[in-house]
């Protein structure tokens, strides 16, 4: 993805207060982030474990989403799949994230939820830079095809968060 600077990242958030955006902890200094290997920047706030952030280019604009991780899933399933990258994880490595919708809808308490890689490192899983613990289903897609599929899901999610009417 096209590189971003810290002020751009902080200004991008569509579903949290200016105070939260200003106070959140970035994953690294912007110059240290490997932008060409990312479709989105995703991270857990190192100082607030339940908080997570996703920042990406969406229709030529930078959009940042503030997410909340639920406590460990109460599902009876033993594993599940990330809603972005499709990586299968045991429940310890999967989190249910909720995103407040943008605008008044979010202020009224409307959220969207999805299971995602708990560390939000989807881009690294897809490139084989991180290995999931769980066994993956056999799939005959190239890395590029998997990335394209993730981008479709990502943008669909962002579109839903931004839909305020
Ligand atoms: Zn993922």
CSV table of C-alpha atoms and ligand atoms in Angstrom, one decimal:
chain,number,residue,atom,x,y,z
A,1,UNK,CA,0.0,0.0,0.0
A,2,UNK,CA,1.0,3.6,-0.5
A,3,UNK,CA,3.0,4.7,2.6
A,4,UNK,CA,1.4,6.9,5.2
A,5,UNK,CA,2.8,9.3,7.8
A,6,UNK,CA,1.7,9.4,11.4
A,7,UNK,CA,-0.4,12.5,11.1
A,8,UNK,CA,-2.3,10.9,8.1
A,9,UNK,CA,-2.9,7.8,10.1
A,10,UNK,CA,-4.2,9.7,13.1
A,11,UNK,CA,-6.5,11.9,11.0
A,12,UNK,CA,-8.0,8.8,9.1
A,13,UNK,CA,-10.2,7.4,11.8
A,14,UNK,CA,-13.9,7.4,11.0
A,15,UNK,CA,-15.4,5.8,14.0
A,16,UNK,CA,-13.7,7.0,17.1
A,17,UNK,CA,-13.2,10.2,19.0
A,18,UNK,CA,-10.5,12.6,18.1
A,19,UNK,CA,-9.1,12.0,21.5
A,20,UNK,CA,-8.8,8.3,21.0
A,21,UNK,CA,-7.2,8.8,17.5
A,22,UNK,CA,-4.7,11.3,19.0
A,23,UNK,CA,-3.8,9.1,22.0
A,24,UNK,CA,-3.6,5.7,20.3
A,25,UNK,CA,-0.2,3.9,20.1
A,26,UNK,CA,1.0,3.2,16.6
A,27,UNK,CA,2.6,-0.2,15.9
A,28,UNK,CA,5.9,1.3,14.8
A,29,UNK,CA,7.4,4.5,13.5
A,30,UNK,CA,5.8,5.1,10.1
A,31,UNK,CA,9.2,4.9,8.3
A,32,UNK,CA,9.8,1.4,9.8
A,33,UNK,CA,6.5,-0.1,8.5
A,34,UNK,CA,7.0,-2.4,5.4
A,35,UNK,CA,4.3,-0.7,3.3
A,36,UNK,CA,4.8,-2.5,0.0
A,37,UNK,CA,4.0,-5.8,1.8
A,38,UNK,CA,0.7,-4.6,3.3
A,39,UNK,CA,-2.8,-4.2,1.9
A,40,UNK,CA,-3.8,-2.7,5.2
A,41,UNK,CA,-2.1,-1.7,8.4
A,42,UNK,CA,-3.6,-3.6,11.3
A,43,UNK,CA,-2.4,-3.8,14.9
A,44,UNK,CA,-3.5,-4.2,18.5
A,45,UNK,CA,-2.8,-1.2,20.7
A,46,UNK,CA,0.2,-2.3,22.8
A,47,UNK,CA,-1.1,-0.2,25.7
A,48,UNK,CA,-4.8,-1.2,25.6
A,49,UNK,CA,-5.2,-4.9,24.8
A,50,UNK,CA,-8.8,-4.8,23.7
A,51,UNK,CA,-8.2,-2.0,21.2
A,52,UNK,CA,-7.2,-2.6,17.6
A,53,UNK,CA,-6.9,-0.6,14.5
A,54,UNK,CA,-7.1,-1.1,10.8
A,55,UNK,CA,-5.9,1.7,8.4
A,56,UNK,CA,-6.1,1.4,4.6
A,57,UNK,CA,-6.6,3.2,1.3
A,58,UNK,CA,-10.3,3.0,0.4
A,59,UNK,CA,-11.4,4.6,-2.8
A,60,UNK,CA,-8.3,6.9,-2.8
A,61,UNK,CA,-8.9,8.0,0.8
A,62,UNK,CA,-7.2,6.9,3.9
A,63,UNK,CA,-9.7,5.2,6.2
A,64,UNK,CA,-8.9,4.2,9.8
A,65,UNK,CA,-11.2,1.9,11.8
A,66,UNK,CA,-11.1,1.5,15.5
A,67,UNK,CA,-12.0,-2.0,16.6
A,68,UNK,CA,-12.7,-3.6,19.9
A,69,UNK,CA,-11.7,-7.2,20.6
A,70,UNK,CA,-14.2,-9.2,22.6
A,71,UNK,CA,-13.1,-11.5,25.3
A,72,UNK,CA,-12.2,-15.0,24.2
A,73,UNK,CA,-14.9,-16.3,22.0
A,74,UNK,CA,-17.5,-18.5,23.7
A,75,UNK,CA,-18.2,-20.4,20.6
A,76,UNK,CA,-18.1,-24.2,20.9
A,77,UNK,CA,-16.0,-24.4,17.7
A,78,UNK,CA,-12.4,-25.3,18.2
A,79,UNK,CA,-11.2,-23.1,15.3
A,80,UNK,CA,-12.3,-20.5,12.9
A,81,UNK,CA,-11.4,-18.5,9.9
A,82,UNK,CA,-10.3,-14.9,9.6
A,83,UNK,CA,-12.9,-12.8,7.9
A,84,UNK,CA,-10.3,-10.9,5.9
A,85,UNK,CA,-7.5,-13.3,4.9
A,86,UNK,CA,-9.2,-16.7,5.4
A,87,UNK,CA,-6.5,-18.1,7.5
A,88,UNK,CA,-7.7,-20.8,9.9
A,89,UNK,CA,-6.8,-20.4,13.5
A,90,UNK,CA,-7.4,-22.1,16.8
A,91,UNK,CA,-9.6,-19.9,19.0
A,92,UNK,CA,-6.6,-18.5,20.8
A,93,UNK,CA,-5.3,-16.8,17.7
A,94,UNK,CA,-8.7,-15.6,16.5
A,95,UNK,CA,-10.6,-12.6,17.9
A,96,UNK,CA,-14.1,-11.3,17.5
A,97,UNK,CA,-13.7,-7.7,16.7
A,98,UNK,CA,-16.5,-5.2,16.6
A,99,UNK,CA,-16.3,-1.9,14.8
A,100,UNK,CA,-18.6,1.0,15.6
A,101,UNK,CA,-20.3,2.3,12.4
A,102,UNK,CA,-19.3,5.7,11.2
A,103,UNK,CA,-21.4,8.8,12.0
A,104,UNK,CA,-24.6,9.0,13.9
A,105,UNK,CA,-25.3,5.3,13.4
A,106,UNK,CA,-22.2,4.4,15.4
A,107,UNK,CA,-23.0,7.0,18.1
A,108,UNK,CA,-26.3,5.3,18.4
A,109,UNK,CA,-24.4,2.1,19.3
A,110,UNK,CA,-24.5,0.3,15.9
A,111,UNK,CA,-21.6,-2.0,15.4
A,112,UNK,CA,-20.3,-4.6,12.9
A,113,UNK,CA,-18.6,-7.7,14.1
A,114,UNK,CA,-16.2,-10.1,12.4
A,115,UNK,CA,-13.7,-12.8,13.4
A,116,UNK,CA,-10.2,-11.8,12.4
A,117,UNK,CA,-6.6,-12.9,13.0
A,118,UNK,CA,-6.1,-11.8,16.6
A,119,UNK,CA,-2.9,-10.1,15.8
A,120,UNK,CA,-4.3,-8.5,12.5
A,121,UNK,CA,-1.2,-9.8,10.6
A,122,UNK,CA,-3.3,-11.1,7.7
A,123,UNK,CA,-0.9,-9.6,5.1
A,124,UNK,CA,2.0,-11.6,6.7
A,125,UNK,CA,0.0,-14.8,6.9
A,126,UNK,CA,-0.9,-14.6,3.2
A,127,UNK,CA,2.7,-14.0,2.2
A,128,UNK,CA,3.9,-17.0,4.3
A,129,UNK,CA,5.9,-14.7,6.6
A,130,UNK,CA,3.9,-15.9,9.6
A,131,UNK,CA,2.8,-19.5,10.0
A,132,UNK,CA,-0.5,-20.2,11.6
A,133,UNK,CA,-0.6,-23.0,14.2
A,134,UNK,CA,-3.7,-24.6,12.8
A,135,UNK,CA,-3.8,-26.8,9.8
A,136,UNK,CA,-5.0,-24.9,6.7
A,137,UNK,CA,-7.6,-26.3,4.3
A,138,UNK,CA,-6.2,-27.3,0.9
A,139,UNK,CA,-6.7,-24.5,-1.6
A,140,UNK,CA,-5.3,-24.0,-5.0
A,141,UNK,CA,-5.0,-20.2,-5.1
A,142,UNK,CA,-1.8,-18.2,-5.7
A,143,UNK,CA,-0.7,-15.6,-3.2
A,144,UNK,CA,-1.9,-12.9,-5.5
A,145,UNK,CA,-5.3,-14.5,-5.7
A,146,UNK,CA,-5.6,-14.7,-2.0
A,147,UNK,CA,-4.5,-11.1,-1.6
A,148,UNK,CA,-7.2,-10.1,-4.1
A,149,UNK,CA,-9.8,-12.0,-2.2
A,150,UNK,CA,-8.7,-10.4,1.0
A,151,UNK,CA,-8.9,-6.9,-0.5
A,152,UNK,CA,-12.5,-7.6,-1.6
A,153,UNK,CA,-13.5,-8.6,1.9
A,154,UNK,CA,-11.6,-5.7,3.5
A,155,UNK,CA,-13.3,-3.1,1.3
A,156,UNK,CA,-16.7,-4.7,1.7
A,157,UNK,CA,-16.2,-4.4,5.5
A,158,UNK,CA,-15.1,-0.8,5.3
A,159,UNK,CA,-18.0,0.1,3.0
A,160,UNK,CA,-20.4,-1.4,5.6
A,161,UNK,CA,-18.8,0.6,8.4
A,162,UNK,CA,-19.1,3.8,6.3
A,163,UNK,CA,-22.7,3.2,5.4
A,164,UNK,CA,-24.5,5.4,7.7
A,165,UNK,CA,-27.9,5.7,6.2
B,1,LIG,ZN1,-6.5,-12.6,8.8
